[in-house]
XYZ file of N, CA and C in Angstrom:
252
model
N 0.851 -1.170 0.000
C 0.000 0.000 0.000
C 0.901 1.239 0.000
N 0.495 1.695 -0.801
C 1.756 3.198 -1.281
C 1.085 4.543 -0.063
N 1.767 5.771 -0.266
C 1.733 6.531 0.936
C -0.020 7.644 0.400
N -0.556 7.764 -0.580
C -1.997 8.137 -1.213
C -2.262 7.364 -1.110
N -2.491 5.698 -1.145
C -3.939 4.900 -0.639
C -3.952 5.108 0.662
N -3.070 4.889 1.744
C -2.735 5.553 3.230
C -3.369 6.105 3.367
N -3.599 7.461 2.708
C -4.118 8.721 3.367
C -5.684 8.602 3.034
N -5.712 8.048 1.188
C -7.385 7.755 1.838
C -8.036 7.142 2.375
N -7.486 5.921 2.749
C -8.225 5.122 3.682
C -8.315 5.896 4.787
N -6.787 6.617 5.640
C -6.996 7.120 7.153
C -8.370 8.368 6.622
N -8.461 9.402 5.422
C -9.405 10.109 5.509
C -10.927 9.345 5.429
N -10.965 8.267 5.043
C -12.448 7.928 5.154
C -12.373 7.034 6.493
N -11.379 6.772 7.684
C -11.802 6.364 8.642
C -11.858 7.702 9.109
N -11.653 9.169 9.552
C -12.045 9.881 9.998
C -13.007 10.291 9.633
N -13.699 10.427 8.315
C -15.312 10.383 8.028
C -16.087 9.675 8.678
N -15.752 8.472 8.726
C -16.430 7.409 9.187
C -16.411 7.888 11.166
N -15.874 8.244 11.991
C -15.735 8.266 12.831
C -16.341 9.668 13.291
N -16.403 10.435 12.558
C -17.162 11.779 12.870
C -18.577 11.325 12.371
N -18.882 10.807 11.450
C -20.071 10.349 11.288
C -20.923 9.291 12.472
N -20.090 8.650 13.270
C -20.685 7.657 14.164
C -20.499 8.810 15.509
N -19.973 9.869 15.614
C -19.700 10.863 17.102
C -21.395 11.681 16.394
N -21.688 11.896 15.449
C -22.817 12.797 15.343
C -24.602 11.758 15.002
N -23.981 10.849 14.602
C -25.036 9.901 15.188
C -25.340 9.663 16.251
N -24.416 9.640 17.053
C -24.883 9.252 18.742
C -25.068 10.438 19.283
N -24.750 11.236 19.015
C -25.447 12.576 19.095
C -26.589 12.925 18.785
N -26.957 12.705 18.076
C -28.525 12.698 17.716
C -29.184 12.030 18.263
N -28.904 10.850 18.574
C -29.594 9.590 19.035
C -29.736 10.017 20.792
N -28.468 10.422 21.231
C -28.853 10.457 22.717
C -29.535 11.430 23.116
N -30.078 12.626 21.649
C -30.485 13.543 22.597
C -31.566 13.213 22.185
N -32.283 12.619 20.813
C -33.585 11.869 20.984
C -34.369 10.919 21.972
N -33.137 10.067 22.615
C -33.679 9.288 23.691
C -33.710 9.936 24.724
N -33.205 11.080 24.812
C -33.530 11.710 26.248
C -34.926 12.613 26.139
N -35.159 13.140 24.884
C -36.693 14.083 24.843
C -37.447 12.521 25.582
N -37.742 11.515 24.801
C -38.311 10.363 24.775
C -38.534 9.773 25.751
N -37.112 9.355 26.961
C -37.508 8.814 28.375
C -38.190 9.966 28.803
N -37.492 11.093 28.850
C -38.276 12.163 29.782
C -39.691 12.416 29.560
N -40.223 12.441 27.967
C -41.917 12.224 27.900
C -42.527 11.745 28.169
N -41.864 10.161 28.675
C -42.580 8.569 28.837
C -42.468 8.917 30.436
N -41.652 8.965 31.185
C -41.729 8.987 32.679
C -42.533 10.528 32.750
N -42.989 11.549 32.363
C -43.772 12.373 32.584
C -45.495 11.452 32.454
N -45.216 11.446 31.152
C -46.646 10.491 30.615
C -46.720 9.382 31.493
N -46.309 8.681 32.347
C -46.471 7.540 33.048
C -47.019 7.834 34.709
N -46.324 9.564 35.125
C -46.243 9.968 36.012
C -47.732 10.190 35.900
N -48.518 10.687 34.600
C -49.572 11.875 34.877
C -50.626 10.527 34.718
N -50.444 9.605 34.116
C -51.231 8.271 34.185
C -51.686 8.280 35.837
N -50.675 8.060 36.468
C -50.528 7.647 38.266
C -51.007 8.408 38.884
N -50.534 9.629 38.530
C -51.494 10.409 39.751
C -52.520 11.480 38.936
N -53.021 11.039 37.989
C -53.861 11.634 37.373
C -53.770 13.122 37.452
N -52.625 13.727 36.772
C -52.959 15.042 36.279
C -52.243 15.285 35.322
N -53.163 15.118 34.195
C -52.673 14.609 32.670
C -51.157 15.498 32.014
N -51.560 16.712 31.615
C -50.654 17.226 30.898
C -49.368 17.847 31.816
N -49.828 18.146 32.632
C -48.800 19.037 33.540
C -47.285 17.974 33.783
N -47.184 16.846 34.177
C -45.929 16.190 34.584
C -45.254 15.704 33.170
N -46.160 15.604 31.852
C -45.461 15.056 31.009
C -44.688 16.304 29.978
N -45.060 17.463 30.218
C -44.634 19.099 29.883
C -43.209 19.238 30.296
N -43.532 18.926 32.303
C -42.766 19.271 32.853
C -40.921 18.224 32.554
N -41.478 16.741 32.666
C -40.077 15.666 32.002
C -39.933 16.019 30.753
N -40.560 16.485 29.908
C -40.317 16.777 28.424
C -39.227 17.773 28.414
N -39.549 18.658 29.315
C -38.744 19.882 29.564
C -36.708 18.801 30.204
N -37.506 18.461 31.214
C -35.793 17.715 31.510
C -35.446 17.262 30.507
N -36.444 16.277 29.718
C -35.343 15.362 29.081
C -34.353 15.879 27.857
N -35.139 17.254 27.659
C -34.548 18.306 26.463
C -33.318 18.873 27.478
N -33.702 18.963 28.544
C -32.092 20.243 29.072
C -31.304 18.354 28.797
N -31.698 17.412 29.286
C -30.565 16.458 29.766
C -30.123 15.681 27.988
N -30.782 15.838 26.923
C -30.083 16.047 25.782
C -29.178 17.152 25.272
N -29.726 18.607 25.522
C -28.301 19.052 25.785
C -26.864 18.952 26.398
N -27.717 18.377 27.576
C -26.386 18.070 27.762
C -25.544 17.113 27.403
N -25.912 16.207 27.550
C -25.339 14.750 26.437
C -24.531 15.558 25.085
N -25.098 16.487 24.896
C -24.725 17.020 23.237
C -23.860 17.485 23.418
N -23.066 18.409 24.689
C -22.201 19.552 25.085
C -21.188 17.968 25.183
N -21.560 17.417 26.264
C -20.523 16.295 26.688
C -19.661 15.188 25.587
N -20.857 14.913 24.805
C -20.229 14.402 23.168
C -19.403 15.078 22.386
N -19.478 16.364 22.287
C -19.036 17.189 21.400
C -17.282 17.918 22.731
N -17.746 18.054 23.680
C -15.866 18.055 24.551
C -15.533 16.785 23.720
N -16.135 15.406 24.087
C -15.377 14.287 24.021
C -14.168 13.969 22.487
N -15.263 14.704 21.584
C -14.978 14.379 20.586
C -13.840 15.521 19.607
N -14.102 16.937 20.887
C -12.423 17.938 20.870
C -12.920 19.027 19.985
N -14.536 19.308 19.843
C -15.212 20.538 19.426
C -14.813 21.577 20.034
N -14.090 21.556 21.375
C -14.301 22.692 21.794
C -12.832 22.922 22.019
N -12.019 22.313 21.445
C -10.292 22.408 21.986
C -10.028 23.876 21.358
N -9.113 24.275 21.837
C -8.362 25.433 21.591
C -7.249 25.028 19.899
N -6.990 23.844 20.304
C -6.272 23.843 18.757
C -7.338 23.586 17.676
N -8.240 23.543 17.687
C -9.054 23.477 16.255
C -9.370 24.948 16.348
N -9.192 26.086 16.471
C -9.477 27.510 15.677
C -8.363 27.782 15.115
């Protein structure tokens, strides 16, 4: 393997690897709207007061996908000082 097939293979494993950091990115902050709707919606089932608790987890599970999103994106060196 000469020193240009090298480099494209290493550039399509870094495609490939930014592509699987922004998938799970998406994904965790979808599953977090999602638990947080379902344990609201499960809550307002139980103690019967329909809309108000499933508003209120909807609301967490959106801050707690942000955050997942902030924490993915350090992990993955979005926020380093050497990438500007």
């Amino acid at each position: 393997m000469n020193s240009e097939e090298k480099e494209k293979t290493e550039s399509k494993l870094k495609k490939a690897d930014k592509l699987m950091h922004a998938s799970s990115i998406g994904m965790s902050f979808a599953f977090s709207i999602l638990i947080g709707t379902g344990m609201g919606w499960w809550l307002d089932k139980f103690f019967g007061t329909k809309p108000v608790l499933t508003f209120i987890f909807m609301l967490f599970g959106i801050a707690a996908g942000f955050k997942n999103m902030i924490y993915f994106m350090k992990k993955a060196g979005v926020f380093d000082e050497d990438n500007k």
